[in-house]
Amino acid sequence: MTSRQAACALERVHAQHRDFRRRLVAISGRFINTPFRLDALGEGPGGTVDRDPLFSLYRVDCQTFVETLVALAHAPRLDLAPRVLSQVRYRDGRVHYKARHHFPTSQWIPLNGRLGVVRDVTATIVPGAKLRVLTVKVGPRSWRGKFRKFARLGSAAPSGVYQLPVLPLDVAIANAHRFPNGALLNTVRVPHRAYPEPISHQGFIAVVNGRRVVRQATQLGKYPRVVEYPLRDYLVRSRAYYRRAPRPMLGVNVQLITESPRLRKLVARELAKQPAARACAQRTGSQRVSKQ
């Protein structure tokens, strides 16, 4: 798909779906089979550490897949999406490696919660279910071993105590039919002092023809890419997969993705400053549609 075709497709999604969550579902479906690449995005050619592109529709990892969905669902024009994406990926939208949200629990979730992008709904999936609340402590001593590269963040590195509610995996499997449409699914692993981040994977929950599915960018399989699985099957497979890992899967954290008033205002300002012709003409009901 060319950039113009992508821009045209995005305009059509926004024209067809006034509801934000429906846009998320429609856009996420278009990413199925998009190639996986770990650390897919960076700070662009001018980056001091990571010079991967600031924005791409052609490669994603599990986190950048979700971030790109959020940006595209807010931006009615493709040229505005990178600006929105920067707000989601960086503190105050300042594009710099040190300002990037590297860690879900201590950076991405709380900061995007303040931005109005996500809202924790873990406790609402199964009312009355006993949750596990993880206490995650991070500080200078966290940046050792495989995480030592983050010591370069200096004072910008996350520091403090963070709470993460977790729905036990067996409860999640038994209640997969209760998960909300348009939610971020975080895979939470058993805590270990050598790992300052308990979340190891992220996916997007969609309701398609009455079925709950998870769409995720995965590096597993012969052709790493964005795939779709029935949600319950995915959770069962995850339990089996992580059972063999040094840190088994503890459960899931669920964040409902919401339309951010701040991002909506940002888009409105940008549209006012940069009026531009649409990438494609919208079809009207009077136009003929070819039959196959």
PDB file of C-alpha atoms in Angstrom:
ATOM      1  CA  MET A   1       0.000   0.000   0.000  1.00  0.00           C
ATOM      2  CA  THR A   2       1.366   3.412  -0.955  1.00  0.00           C
ATOM      3  CA  SER A   3       1.325   6.389   1.403  1.00  0.00           C
ATOM      4  CA  ARG A   4      -1.478   7.961  -0.624  1.00  0.00           C
ATOM      5  CA  GLN A   5      -3.534   4.773  -0.429  1.00  0.00           C
ATOM      6  CA  ALA A   6      -2.951   4.626   3.323  1.00  0.00           C
ATOM      7  CA  ALA A   7      -4.009   8.258   3.708  1.00  0.00           C
ATOM      8  CA  CYS A   8      -7.120   7.584   1.661  1.00  0.00           C
ATOM      9  CA  ALA A   9      -7.979   4.493   3.721  1.00  0.00           C
ATOM     10  CA  LEU A  10      -7.599   6.449   6.967  1.00  0.00           C
ATOM     11  CA  GLU A  11      -9.917   9.212   5.753  1.00  0.00           C
ATOM     12  CA  ARG A  12     -12.525   6.611   4.851  1.00  0.00           C
ATOM     13  CA  VAL A  13     -12.320   4.971   8.268  1.00  0.00           C
ATOM     14  CA  HIS A  14     -12.900   8.322   9.968  1.00  0.00           C
ATOM     15  CA  ALA A  15     -15.767   9.135   7.599  1.00  0.00           C
ATOM     16  CA  GLN A  16     -17.441   5.773   8.163  1.00  0.00           C
ATOM     17  CA  HIS A  17     -16.928   5.500  11.922  1.00  0.00           C
ATOM     18  CA  ARG A  18     -17.753   8.465  14.112  1.00  0.00           C
ATOM     19  CA  ASP A  19     -17.316   6.261  17.170  1.00  0.00           C
ATOM     20  CA  PHE A  20     -13.716   6.198  18.416  1.00  0.00           C
ATOM     21  CA  ARG A  21     -13.743   2.546  19.460  1.00  0.00           C
ATOM     22  CA  ARG A  22     -15.067   1.441  16.093  1.00  0.00           C
ATOM     23  CA  ARG A  23     -12.225   3.319  14.448  1.00  0.00           C
ATOM     24  CA  LEU A  24      -9.740   1.453  16.635  1.00  0.00           C
ATOM     25  CA  VAL A  25     -11.207  -1.884  15.612  1.00  0.00           C
ATOM     26  CA  ALA A  26     -11.328  -0.989  11.911  1.00  0.00           C
ATOM     27  CA  ILE A  27      -7.760   0.325  11.858  1.00  0.00           C
ATOM     28  CA  SER A  28      -6.353  -2.596  13.839  1.00  0.00           C
ATOM     29  CA  GLY A  29      -7.814  -5.020  11.299  1.00  0.00           C
ATOM     30  CA  ARG A  30      -5.859  -3.344   8.510  1.00  0.00           C
ATOM     31  CA  PHE A  31      -2.600  -4.080  10.344  1.00  0.00           C
ATOM     32  CA  ILE A  32      -3.024  -7.857  10.277  1.00  0.00           C
ATOM     33  CA  ASN A  33       0.059  -9.423   8.616  1.00  0.00           C
ATOM     34  CA  THR A  34       2.118  -6.232   9.013  1.00  0.00           C
ATOM     35  CA  PRO A  35       5.720  -7.375   9.672  1.00  0.00           C
ATOM     36  CA  PHE A  36       7.034  -7.425  13.230  1.00  0.00           C
ATOM     37  CA  ARG A  37      10.237  -5.623  14.077  1.00  0.00           C
ATOM     38  CA  LEU A  38      11.487  -5.246  17.631  1.00  0.00           C
ATOM     39  CA  ASP A  39      11.971  -1.593  18.628  1.00  0.00           C
ATOM     40  CA  ALA A  40      10.308  -0.554  15.392  1.00  0.00           C
ATOM     41  CA  LEU A  41      10.293   3.197  16.029  1.00  0.00           C
ATOM     42  CA  GLY A  42      12.846   5.680  17.296  1.00  0.00           C
ATOM     43  CA  GLU A  43      13.617   9.376  17.166  1.00  0.00           C
ATOM     44  CA  GLY A  44      14.312   9.558  13.442  1.00  0.00           C
ATOM     45  CA  PRO A  45      17.540  10.517  11.617  1.00  0.00           C
ATOM     46  CA  GLY A  46      18.357  13.156  14.230  1.00  0.00           C
ATOM     47  CA  GLY A  47      18.104  10.754  17.142  1.00  0.00           C
ATOM     48  CA  THR A  48      21.088  10.576  19.483  1.00  0.00           C
ATOM     49  CA  VAL A  49      20.505   6.927  20.463  1.00  0.00           C
ATOM     50  CA  ASP A  50      17.789   5.370  18.300  1.00  0.00           C
ATOM     51  CA  ARG A  51      17.512   6.537  14.682  1.00  0.00           C
ATOM     52  CA  ASP A  52      14.636   4.314  13.656  1.00  0.00           C
ATOM     53  CA  PRO A  53      11.753   6.239  12.043  1.00  0.00           C
ATOM     54  CA  LEU A  54       9.392   8.310  14.162  1.00  0.00           C
ATOM     55  CA  PHE A  55       6.389   6.812  12.399  1.00  0.00           C
ATOM     56  CA  SER A  56       5.782   3.791  10.193  1.00  0.00           C
ATOM     57  CA  LEU A  57       2.831   1.821   8.874  1.00  0.00           C
ATOM     58  CA  TYR A  58       5.021  -0.978   7.603  1.00  0.00           C
ATOM     59  CA  ARG A  59       6.628  -2.456  10.734  1.00  0.00           C
ATOM     60  CA  VAL A  60       5.588  -2.630  14.371  1.00  0.00           C
ATOM     61  CA  ASP A  61       6.330  -4.347  17.653  1.00  0.00           C
ATOM     62  CA  CYS A  62       3.734  -5.055  20.324  1.00  0.00           C
ATOM     63  CA  GLN A  63       3.869  -1.588  21.892  1.00  0.00           C
ATOM     64  CA  THR A  64       4.293   0.512  18.749  1.00  0.00           C
ATOM     65  CA  PHE A  65       1.364  -1.384  17.206  1.00  0.00           C
ATOM     66  CA  VAL A  66      -0.934  -0.153  19.987  1.00  0.00           C
ATOM     67  CA  GLU A  67       0.565   3.350  19.937  1.00  0.00           C
ATOM     68  CA  THR A  68       0.063   3.648  16.184  1.00  0.00           C
ATOM     69  CA  LEU A  69      -3.569   2.510  16.504  1.00  0.00           C
ATOM     70  CA  VAL A  70      -4.189   5.235  19.081  1.00  0.00           C
ATOM     71  CA  ALA A  71      -2.604   7.884  16.850  1.00  0.00           C
ATOM     72  CA  LEU A  72      -4.493   6.866  13.714  1.00  0.00           C
ATOM     73  CA  ALA A  73      -7.829   6.640  15.524  1.00  0.00           C
ATOM     74  CA  HIS A  74      -7.373  10.249  16.703  1.00  0.00           C
ATOM     75  CA  ALA A  75      -5.954  11.698  13.463  1.00  0.00           C
ATOM     76  CA  PRO A  76      -8.380  12.033  10.529  1.00  0.00           C
ATOM     77  CA  ARG A  77      -5.454  12.774   8.210  1.00  0.00           C
ATOM     78  CA  LEU A  78      -2.329  10.668   7.888  1.00  0.00           C
ATOM     79  CA  ASP A  79      -0.020  13.692   7.977  1.00  0.00           C
ATOM     80  CA  LEU A  80      -1.272  14.495  11.501  1.00  0.00           C
ATOM     81  CA  ALA A  81      -0.673  11.012  12.897  1.00  0.00           C
ATOM     82  CA  PRO A  82       3.063  11.440  13.696  1.00  0.00           C
ATOM     83  CA  ARG A  83       2.293  14.510  15.807  1.00  0.00           C
ATOM     84  CA  VAL A  84      -0.352  12.606  17.767  1.00  0.00           C
ATOM     85  CA  LEU A  85       1.933   9.592  18.093  1.00  0.00           C
ATOM     86  CA  SER A  86       4.637  11.757  19.659  1.00  0.00           C
ATOM     87  CA  GLN A  87       2.205  12.769  22.410  1.00  0.00           C
ATOM     88  CA  VAL A  88       1.502   9.106  23.144  1.00  0.00           C
ATOM     89  CA  ARG A  89       5.128   7.939  23.062  1.00  0.00           C
ATOM     90  CA  TYR A  90       6.902  10.835  24.773  1.00  0.00           C
ATOM     91  CA  ARG A  91       6.535  12.912  27.893  1.00  0.00           C
ATOM     92  CA  ASP A  92       4.816  16.160  26.876  1.00  0.00           C
ATOM     93  CA  GLY A  93       5.313  15.169  23.230  1.00  0.00           C
ATOM     94  CA  ARG A  94       9.031  16.040  23.351  1.00  0.00           C
ATOM     95  CA  VAL A  95      10.765  13.703  20.916  1.00  0.00           C
ATOM     96  CA  HIS A  96      13.914  12.559  22.678  1.00  0.00           C
ATOM     97  CA  TYR A  97      15.175   9.163  23.800  1.00  0.00           C
ATOM     98  CA  LYS A  98      15.185  10.309  27.414  1.00  0.00           C
ATOM     99  CA  ALA A  99      11.580  11.499  27.167  1.00  0.00           C
ATOM    100  CA  ARG A 100      10.269   8.262  25.646  1.00  0.00           C
ATOM    101  CA  HIS A 101       7.894   6.010  27.602  1.00  0.00           C
ATOM    102  CA  HIS A 102      10.150   2.947  27.743  1.00  0.00           C
ATOM    103  CA  PHE A 103       8.357   1.052  30.522  1.00  0.00           C
ATOM    104  CA  PRO A 104       4.614   0.293  30.588  1.00  0.00           C
ATOM    105  CA  THR A 105       4.066   0.150  34.350  1.00  0.00           C
ATOM    106  CA  SER A 106       6.127   3.133  35.454  1.00  0.00           C
ATOM    107  CA  GLN A 107       5.803   5.366  32.369  1.00  0.00           C
ATOM    108  CA  TRP A 108       3.446   4.411  29.543  1.00  0.00           C
ATOM    109  CA  ILE A 109       0.334   3.551  31.548  1.00  0.00           C
ATOM    110  CA  PRO A 110       0.400   6.344  34.155  1.00  0.00           C
ATOM    111  CA  LEU A 111       1.419   9.076  31.701  1.00  0.00           C
ATOM    112  CA  ASN A 112      -1.077   8.042  29.041  1.00  0.00           C
ATOM    113  CA  GLY A 113      -3.664   7.771  31.775  1.00  0.00           C
ATOM    114  CA  ARG A 114      -3.099  11.451  32.543  1.00  0.00           C
ATOM    115  CA  LEU A 115      -3.309  12.203  28.834  1.00  0.00           C
ATOM    116  CA  GLY A 116      -6.727  10.542  28.730  1.00  0.00           C
ATOM    117  CA  VAL A 117      -5.656   7.740  26.387  1.00  0.00           C
ATOM    118  CA  VAL A 118      -6.176   4.787  28.752  1.00  0.00           C
ATOM    119  CA  ARG A 119      -8.198   3.956  31.846  1.00  0.00           C
ATOM    120  CA  ASP A 120      -7.579   0.905  34.025  1.00  0.00           C
ATOM    121  CA  VAL A 121     -10.615  -1.406  33.957  1.00  0.00           C
ATOM    122  CA  THR A 122      -8.981  -4.571  35.306  1.00  0.00           C
ATOM    123  CA  ALA A 123     -11.207  -4.601  38.383  1.00  0.00           C
ATOM    124  CA  THR A 124     -14.399  -4.300  36.313  1.00  0.00           C
ATOM    125  CA  ILE A 125     -13.883  -7.393  34.137  1.00  0.00           C
ATOM    126  CA  VAL A 126     -15.140  -9.797  36.809  1.00  0.00           C
ATOM    127  CA  PRO A 127     -16.831  -7.808  39.589  1.00  0.00           C
ATOM    128  CA  GLY A 128     -15.890  -9.231  42.955  1.00  0.00           C
ATOM    129  CA  ALA A 129     -12.925 -11.220  41.663  1.00  0.00           C
ATOM    130  CA  LYS A 130      -9.838 -11.114  43.851  1.00  0.00           C
ATOM    131  CA  LEU A 131      -7.124  -9.181  42.053  1.00  0.00           C
ATOM    132  CA  ARG A 132      -3.414  -9.348  42.629  1.00  0.00           C
ATOM    133  CA  VAL A 133      -1.995  -5.841  43.056  1.00  0.00           C
ATOM    134  CA  LEU A 134       1.694  -5.718  42.214  1.00  0.00           C
ATOM    135  CA  THR A 135       3.926  -3.154  43.859  1.00  0.00           C
ATOM    136  CA  VAL A 136       6.659  -2.251  41.397  1.00  0.00           C
ATOM    137  CA  LYS A 137       9.674  -0.405  42.775  1.00  0.00           C
ATOM    138  CA  VAL A 138      12.165   1.149  40.372  1.00  0.00           C
ATOM    139  CA  GLY A 139      15.242   3.254  40.984  1.00  0.00           C
ATOM    140  CA  PRO A 140      18.947   3.551  40.145  1.00  0.00           C
ATOM    141  CA  ARG A 141      19.619  -0.044  41.228  1.00  0.00           C
ATOM    142  CA  SER A 142      17.083  -1.322  38.694  1.00  0.00           C
ATOM    143  CA  TRP A 143      19.356  -0.635  35.726  1.00  0.00           C
ATOM    144  CA  ARG A 144      21.540  -3.706  35.823  1.00  0.00           C
ATOM    145  CA  GLY A 145      22.047  -6.775  33.668  1.00  0.00           C
ATOM    146  CA  LYS A 146      19.954  -6.640  30.492  1.00  0.00           C
ATOM    147  CA  PHE A 147      18.500  -3.300  31.649  1.00  0.00           C
ATOM    148  CA  ARG A 148      21.822  -1.525  32.181  1.00  0.00           C
ATOM    149  CA  LYS A 149      21.428   0.480  28.958  1.00  0.00           C
ATOM    150  CA  PHE A 150      18.664   2.475  30.652  1.00  0.00           C
ATOM    151  CA  ALA A 151      21.163   3.904  33.120  1.00  0.00           C
ATOM    152  CA  ARG A 152      21.935   6.405  30.332  1.00  0.00           C
ATOM    153  CA  LEU A 153      18.538   7.987  31.029  1.00  0.00           C
ATOM    154  CA  GLY A 154      19.986   9.485  34.197  1.00  0.00           C
ATOM    155  CA  SER A 155      17.460  11.633  36.043  1.00  0.00           C
ATOM    156  CA  ALA A 156      14.895  10.930  33.293  1.00  0.00           C
ATOM    157  CA  ALA A 157      14.724   7.255  34.269  1.00  0.00           C
ATOM    158  CA  PRO A 158      11.563   6.248  36.137  1.00  0.00           C
ATOM    159  CA  SER A 159      11.917   6.163  39.893  1.00  0.00           C
ATOM    160  CA  GLY A 160       9.392   5.387  42.590  1.00  0.00           C
ATOM    161  CA  VAL A 161       6.721   2.888  43.583  1.00  0.00           C
ATOM    162  CA  TYR A 162       3.926   1.942  41.181  1.00  0.00           C
ATOM    163  CA  GLN A 163       0.807  -0.182  41.606  1.00  0.00           C
ATOM    164  CA  LEU A 164      -0.449  -2.560  38.917  1.00  0.00           C
ATOM    165  CA  PRO A 165      -3.750  -4.460  39.347  1.00  0.00           C
ATOM    166  CA  VAL A 166      -3.672  -7.931  37.811  1.00  0.00           C
ATOM    167  CA  LEU A 167      -6.540 -10.291  36.987  1.00  0.00           C
ATOM    168  CA  PRO A 168      -5.315 -13.865  37.654  1.00  0.00           C
ATOM    169  CA  LEU A 169      -4.817 -15.825  34.454  1.00  0.00           C
ATOM    170  CA  ASP A 170      -7.253 -18.644  35.262  1.00  0.00           C
ATOM    171  CA  VAL A 171      -9.968 -16.094  36.081  1.00  0.00           C
ATOM    172  CA  ALA A 172      -9.241 -14.234  32.840  1.00  0.00           C
ATOM    173  CA  ILE A 173      -9.548 -17.439  30.798  1.00  0.00           C
ATOM    174  CA  ALA A 174     -12.868 -18.357  32.415  1.00  0.00           C
ATOM    175  CA  ASN A 175     -14.230 -14.863  31.777  1.00  0.00           C
ATOM    176  CA  ALA A 176     -12.751 -14.030  28.370  1.00  0.00           C
ATOM    177  CA  HIS A 177     -16.274 -13.224  27.136  1.00  0.00           C
ATOM    178  CA  ARG A 178     -16.408 -10.277  29.569  1.00  0.00           C
ATOM    179  CA  PHE A 179     -13.448  -8.303  28.232  1.00  0.00           C
ATOM    180  CA  PRO A 180     -14.346  -4.919  26.717  1.00  0.00           C
ATOM    181  CA  ASN A 181     -14.047  -3.968  23.080  1.00  0.00           C
ATOM    182  CA  GLY A 182     -11.150  -1.626  22.299  1.00  0.00           C
ATOM    183  CA  ALA A 183      -8.935  -2.467  25.264  1.00  0.00           C
ATOM    184  CA  LEU A 184      -5.201  -2.797  25.749  1.00  0.00           C
ATOM    185  CA  LEU A 185      -4.289  -6.252  27.077  1.00  0.00           C
ATOM    186  CA  ASN A 186      -1.068  -6.343  29.103  1.00  0.00           C
ATOM    187  CA  THR A 187       0.638  -9.666  29.781  1.00  0.00           C
ATOM    188  CA  VAL A 188       1.926  -9.598  33.370  1.00  0.00           C
ATOM    189  CA  ARG A 189       4.682 -11.946  34.513  1.00  0.00           C
ATOM    190  CA  VAL A 190       5.652 -13.144  37.973  1.00  0.00           C
ATOM    191  CA  PRO A 191       7.794 -10.402  39.596  1.00  0.00           C
ATOM    192  CA  HIS A 192      11.564 -10.807  39.766  1.00  0.00           C
ATOM    193  CA  ARG A 193      14.068  -8.374  41.228  1.00  0.00           C
ATOM    194  CA  ALA A 194      16.181  -8.567  38.062  1.00  0.00           C
ATOM    195  CA  TYR A 195      13.241  -7.296  35.983  1.00  0.00           C
ATOM    196  CA  PRO A 196      11.988  -3.765  36.757  1.00  0.00           C
ATOM    197  CA  GLU A 197       9.047  -4.235  34.361  1.00  0.00           C
ATOM    198  CA  PRO A 198       6.439  -6.987  34.970  1.00  0.00           C
ATOM    199  CA  ILE A 199       4.622  -6.394  31.656  1.00  0.00           C
ATOM    200  CA  SER A 200       6.281  -8.313  28.836  1.00  0.00           C
ATOM    201  CA  HIS A 201       3.725  -8.089  26.017  1.00  0.00           C
ATOM    202  CA  GLN A 202       0.780  -6.014  24.828  1.00  0.00           C
ATOM    203  CA  GLY A 203      -2.143  -6.675  22.524  1.00  0.00           C
ATOM    204  CA  PHE A 204      -5.404  -5.106  21.408  1.00  0.00           C
ATOM    205  CA  ILE A 205      -8.830  -6.602  22.178  1.00  0.00           C
ATOM    206  CA  ALA A 206     -11.526  -6.233  19.518  1.00  0.00           C
ATOM    207  CA  VAL A 207     -15.045  -7.561  19.216  1.00  0.00           C
ATOM    208  CA  VAL A 208     -15.520  -8.822  15.653  1.00  0.00           C
ATOM    209  CA  ASN A 209     -18.856 -10.326  14.629  1.00  0.00           C
ATOM    210  CA  GLY A 210     -19.665 -10.937  18.262  1.00  0.00           C
ATOM    211  CA  ARG A 211     -16.352 -12.707  18.985  1.00  0.00           C
ATOM    212  CA  ARG A 212     -13.620 -11.327  21.200  1.00  0.00           C
ATOM    213  CA  VAL A 213     -10.220 -11.498  19.562  1.00  0.00           C
ATOM    214  CA  VAL A 214      -6.783 -10.227  20.415  1.00  0.00           C
ATOM    215  CA  ARG A 215      -4.694  -8.572  17.722  1.00  0.00           C
ATOM    216  CA  GLN A 216      -1.003  -8.441  18.501  1.00  0.00           C
ATOM    217  CA  ALA A 217       2.382  -7.957  16.912  1.00  0.00           C
ATOM    218  CA  THR A 218       4.385 -11.078  17.712  1.00  0.00           C
ATOM    219  CA  GLN A 219       7.896 -12.232  16.950  1.00  0.00           C
ATOM    220  CA  LEU A 220       6.908 -15.883  17.333  1.00  0.00           C
ATOM    221  CA  GLY A 221       6.386 -18.126  14.336  1.00  0.00           C
ATOM    222  CA  LYS A 222       8.050 -18.466  10.969  1.00  0.00           C
ATOM    223  CA  TYR A 223       6.842 -15.041   9.812  1.00  0.00           C
ATOM    224  CA  PRO A 224       6.768 -12.570  12.744  1.00  0.00           C
ATOM    225  CA  ARG A 225       3.840 -10.231  12.121  1.00  0.00           C
ATOM    226  CA  VAL A 226       0.540  -8.871  13.417  1.00  0.00           C
ATOM    227  CA  VAL A 227      -1.862 -11.748  14.001  1.00  0.00           C
ATOM    228  CA  GLU A 228      -5.375 -12.282  15.345  1.00  0.00           C
ATOM    229  CA  TYR A 229      -6.485 -15.023  17.742  1.00  0.00           C
ATOM    230  CA  PRO A 230      -9.707 -15.692  19.633  1.00  0.00           C
ATOM    231  CA  LEU A 231      -9.100 -14.091  23.028  1.00  0.00           C
ATOM    232  CA  ARG A 232      -9.738 -17.195  25.124  1.00  0.00           C
ATOM    233  CA  ASP A 233      -7.512 -19.338  22.898  1.00  0.00           C
ATOM    234  CA  TYR A 234      -4.781 -16.732  23.146  1.00  0.00           C
ATOM    235  CA  LEU A 235      -4.926 -16.721  26.953  1.00  0.00           C
ATOM    236  CA  VAL A 236      -4.842 -20.534  27.105  1.00  0.00           C
ATOM    237  CA  ARG A 237      -1.878 -20.648  24.727  1.00  0.00           C
ATOM    238  CA  SER A 238      -0.103 -17.955  26.721  1.00  0.00           C
ATOM    239  CA  ARG A 239      -0.506 -19.965  29.923  1.00  0.00           C
ATOM    240  CA  ALA A 240       1.118 -22.983  28.275  1.00  0.00           C
ATOM    241  CA  TYR A 241       3.870 -20.923  26.642  1.00  0.00           C
ATOM    242  CA  TYR A 242       4.900 -18.987  29.755  1.00  0.00           C
ATOM    243  CA  ARG A 243       4.679 -22.038  32.002  1.00  0.00           C
ATOM    244  CA  ARG A 244       8.033 -23.099  30.569  1.00  0.00           C
ATOM    245  CA  ALA A 245       9.569 -19.641  31.042  1.00  0.00           C
ATOM    246  CA  PRO A 246      11.722 -18.562  34.018  1.00  0.00           C
ATOM    247  CA  ARG A 247       8.956 -16.080  34.888  1.00  0.00           C
ATOM    248  CA  PRO A 248       5.509 -17.652  34.382  1.00  0.00           C
ATOM    249  CA  MET A 249       2.523 -15.539  33.420  1.00  0.00           C
ATOM    250  CA  LEU A 250       0.736 -14.168  36.479  1.00  0.00           C
ATOM    251  CA  GLY A 251      -2.297 -12.702  34.730  1.00  0.00           C
ATOM    252  CA  VAL A 252      -3.401  -9.681  32.742  1.00  0.00           C
ATOM    253  CA  ASN A 253      -3.867  -5.985  33.238  1.00  0.00           C
ATOM    254  CA  VAL A 254      -6.557  -4.341  31.114  1.00  0.00           C
ATOM    255  CA  GLN A 255      -6.639  -0.700  30.035  1.00  0.00           C
ATOM    256  CA  LEU A 256      -9.603   0.668  28.099  1.00  0.00           C
ATOM    257  CA  ILE A 257      -8.350   2.861  25.250  1.00  0.00           C
ATOM    258  CA  THR A 258     -10.314   6.108  25.215  1.00  0.00           C
ATOM    259  CA  GLU A 259     -10.539   9.178  23.016  1.00  0.00           C
ATOM    260  CA  SER A 260      -8.363  11.800  24.671  1.00  0.00           C
ATOM    261  CA  PRO A 261      -9.863  15.309  24.928  1.00  0.00           C
ATOM    262  CA  ARG A 262      -6.341  16.730  24.837  1.00  0.00           C
ATOM    263  CA  LEU A 263      -5.444  14.849  21.674  1.00  0.00           C
ATOM    264  CA  ARG A 264      -8.765  15.801  20.116  1.00  0.00           C
ATOM    265  CA  LYS A 265      -7.976  19.476  20.778  1.00  0.00           C
ATOM    266  CA  LEU A 266      -4.472  19.039  19.379  1.00  0.00           C
ATOM    267  CA  VAL A 267      -5.868  17.582  16.164  1.00  0.00           C
ATOM    268  CA  ALA A 268      -8.415  20.397  15.884  1.00  0.00           C
ATOM    269  CA  ARG A 269      -5.654  23.015  16.234  1.00  0.00           C
ATOM    270  CA  GLU A 270      -3.506  21.295  13.620  1.00  0.00           C
ATOM    271  CA  LEU A 271      -6.415  21.044  11.199  1.00  0.00           C
ATOM    272  CA  ALA A 272      -7.079  24.766  11.633  1.00  0.00           C
ATOM    273  CA  LYS A 273      -3.427  25.629  10.983  1.00  0.00           C
ATOM    274  CA  GLN A 274      -2.860  23.197   8.127  1.00  0.00           C
ATOM    275  CA  PRO A 275      -5.946  22.925   5.949  1.00  0.00           C
ATOM    276  CA  ALA A 276      -5.182  20.537   3.123  1.00  0.00           C
ATOM    277  CA  ALA A 277      -6.982  18.689   0.382  1.00  0.00           C
ATOM    278  CA  ARG A 278      -8.153  15.224   1.251  1.00  0.00           C
ATOM    279  CA  ALA A 279      -6.173  12.316  -0.096  1.00  0.00           C
ATOM    280  CA  CYS A 280      -9.217  10.782  -1.732  1.00  0.00           C
ATOM    281  CA  ALA A 281     -12.736  11.705  -2.675  1.00  0.00           C
ATOM    282  CA  GLN A 282     -15.383  10.235  -0.406  1.00  0.00           C
ATOM    283  CA  ARG A 283     -17.996   8.094  -2.106  1.00  0.00           C
ATOM    284  CA  THR A 284     -21.585   9.173  -1.834  1.00  0.00           C
ATOM    285  CA  GLY A 285     -24.687   7.033  -1.797  1.00  0.00           C
ATOM    286  CA  SER A 286     -25.568   8.142  -5.331  1.00  0.00           C
ATOM    287  CA  GLN A 287     -22.341   6.778  -6.784  1.00  0.00           C
ATOM    288  CA  ARG A 288     -22.425   3.429  -8.500  1.00  0.00           C
ATOM    289  CA  VAL A 289     -20.536   0.605  -6.856  1.00  0.00           C
ATOM    290  CA  SER A 290     -19.089  -1.980  -9.184  1.00  0.00           C
ATOM    291  CA  LYS A 291     -20.211  -5.584  -8.673  1.00  0.00           C
ATOM    292  CA  GLN A 292     -17.850  -8.484  -8.869  1.00  0.00           C
TER     293      GLN A 292
END
